[in-house]
Amino acid sequence: DLYSPDFYPRRAALFDDCIAQLQSDAYLATIRENFERKFGLQSPFVFWGTLTKQLLEHALHCLPAEHLRHWFRRLLQDIKANRTGMPDLIQFFPEQRRYRMIEVKGPGDRLQDNQLRWLDFCAEHGMPVEVCYVQWATQSAELCSNQGALSSS
């Protein structure tokens, strides 16, 4: 019943308890424990082929708990509508304890409605997000242009 309208309401107390951990550092241990216990199990939200312990630690170090809370709440509002459209890439800057998300668009590609909604949501909540327009090297020596980028940083 993951995509049913009552998925969250039926489990609201459990989700709210988990999200409340983001108000302290308790969430760090919970996420690490769940990573160890659930690693490799089928999930519609995790691609285990790219998620390593080191990557998880970078994420925990660089992603503010407040941003996690906003993302989790948005996903839970409507999992079916919000499970797609987040930016393609995330770049961590561990030395500065910060990150940015990047939506990559190639020649002839345009932002889809679900991507625009996520970009707007991230910008509204002060999350660093940009759109990178990639061109063929023969068209331009510059591969990434921030023209028209959404950025809150």
mmCIF file of N, CA and C in Angstrom, residues 20 25-26 34 41 46-47 54 62 64 73 76 83-84 95 101 121 130-131 134 139 148:
data_model
loop_
_atom_site.group_PDB
_atom_site.id
_atom_site.type_symbol
_atom_site.label_atom_id
_atom_site.label_comp_id
_atom_site.label_asym_id
_atom_site.label_seq_id
_atom_site.Cartn_x
_atom_site.Cartn_y
_atom_site.Cartn_z
ATOM 1 N N ALA A 20 10.960 13.059 14.368
ATOM 2 C CA ALA A 20 11.294 13.817 15.582
ATOM 3 C C ALA A 20 12.760 13.629 15.973
ATOM 4 N N ASP A 25 20.672 14.741 17.615
ATOM 5 C CA ASP A 25 21.573 13.881 16.838
ATOM 6 C C ASP A 25 21.165 12.407 16.870
ATOM 7 N N ALA A 26 20.032 12.093 17.474
ATOM 8 C CA ALA A 26 19.582 10.700 17.571
ATOM 9 C C ALA A 26 19.420 10.062 16.195
ATOM 10 N N ASN A 34 20.079 1.359 10.648
ATOM 11 C CA ASN A 34 19.221 0.871 9.567
ATOM 12 C C ASN A 34 20.025 0.539 8.319
ATOM 13 N N LEU A 41 18.617 -5.013 0.962
ATOM 14 C CA LEU A 41 17.209 -5.388 0.847
ATOM 15 C C LEU A 41 16.518 -4.518 -0.201
ATOM 16 N N VAL A 46 16.031 3.179 -2.414
ATOM 17 C CA VAL A 46 17.488 3.063 -2.301
ATOM 18 C C VAL A 46 18.027 2.175 -3.414
ATOM 19 N N PHE A 47 19.065 2.657 -4.089
ATOM 20 C CA PHE A 47 19.806 1.827 -5.034
ATOM 21 C C PHE A 47 21.115 1.459 -4.350
ATOM 22 N N GLN A 54 30.848 4.938 3.171
ATOM 23 C CA GLN A 54 31.546 6.217 3.071
ATOM 24 C C GLN A 54 30.617 7.309 2.523
ATOM 25 N N CYS A 62 27.186 16.248 5.752
ATOM 26 C CA CYS A 62 26.944 17.449 4.936
ATOM 27 C C CYS A 62 25.482 17.887 4.838
ATOM 28 N N PRO A 64 22.047 18.980 6.270
ATOM 29 C CA PRO A 64 21.427 19.437 7.514
ATOM 30 C C PRO A 64 20.166 18.624 7.832
ATOM 31 N N ARG A 73 9.099 14.875 4.821
ATOM 32 C CA ARG A 73 7.698 15.333 4.904
ATOM 33 C C ARG A 73 7.078 15.442 3.506
ATOM 34 N N LEU A 76 6.365 11.990 2.098
ATOM 35 C CA LEU A 76 5.247 11.345 2.774
ATOM 36 C C LEU A 76 3.894 11.952 2.410
ATOM 37 N N ARG A 83 8.036 10.803 -5.636
ATOM 38 C CA ARG A 83 9.173 9.869 -5.636
ATOM 39 C C ARG A 83 10.128 10.106 -6.796
ATOM 40 N N THR A 84 9.718 10.892 -7.761
ATOM 41 C CA THR A 84 10.581 11.201 -8.902
ATOM 42 C C THR A 84 10.727 12.711 -9.036
ATOM 43 N N GLU A 95 34.697 19.219 3.769
ATOM 44 C CA GLU A 95 35.512 20.163 4.532
ATOM 45 C C GLU A 95 34.667 21.336 5.027
ATOM 46 N N MET A 101 22.810 20.103 -4.847
ATOM 47 C CA MET A 101 22.172 19.161 -5.759
ATOM 48 C C MET A 101 22.208 19.770 -7.150
ATOM 49 N N PHE A 121 10.689 23.587 -4.620
ATOM 50 C CA PHE A 121 10.625 23.198 -3.212
ATOM 51 C C PHE A 121 11.982 23.392 -2.541
ATOM 52 N N GLU A 130 21.084 23.513 -8.352
ATOM 53 C CA GLU A 130 21.405 24.170 -9.614
ATOM 54 C C GLU A 130 20.983 23.286 -10.775
ATOM 55 N N VAL A 131 20.804 23.918 -11.915
ATOM 56 C CA VAL A 131 20.567 23.193 -13.161
ATOM 57 C C VAL A 131 21.815 23.370 -14.010
ATOM 58 N N VAL A 134 24.257 20.845 -20.173
ATOM 59 C CA VAL A 134 25.410 20.238 -20.827
ATOM 60 C C VAL A 134 25.242 20.352 -22.337
ATOM 61 N N GLN A 139 30.018 21.796 -29.811
ATOM 62 C CA GLN A 139 29.182 22.994 -29.849
ATOM 63 C C GLN A 139 29.769 24.120 -29.009
ATOM 64 N N GLY A 148 20.516 30.494 -15.964
ATOM 65 C CA GLY A 148 19.169 30.025 -15.674
ATOM 66 C C GLY A 148 19.120 29.077 -14.503
#
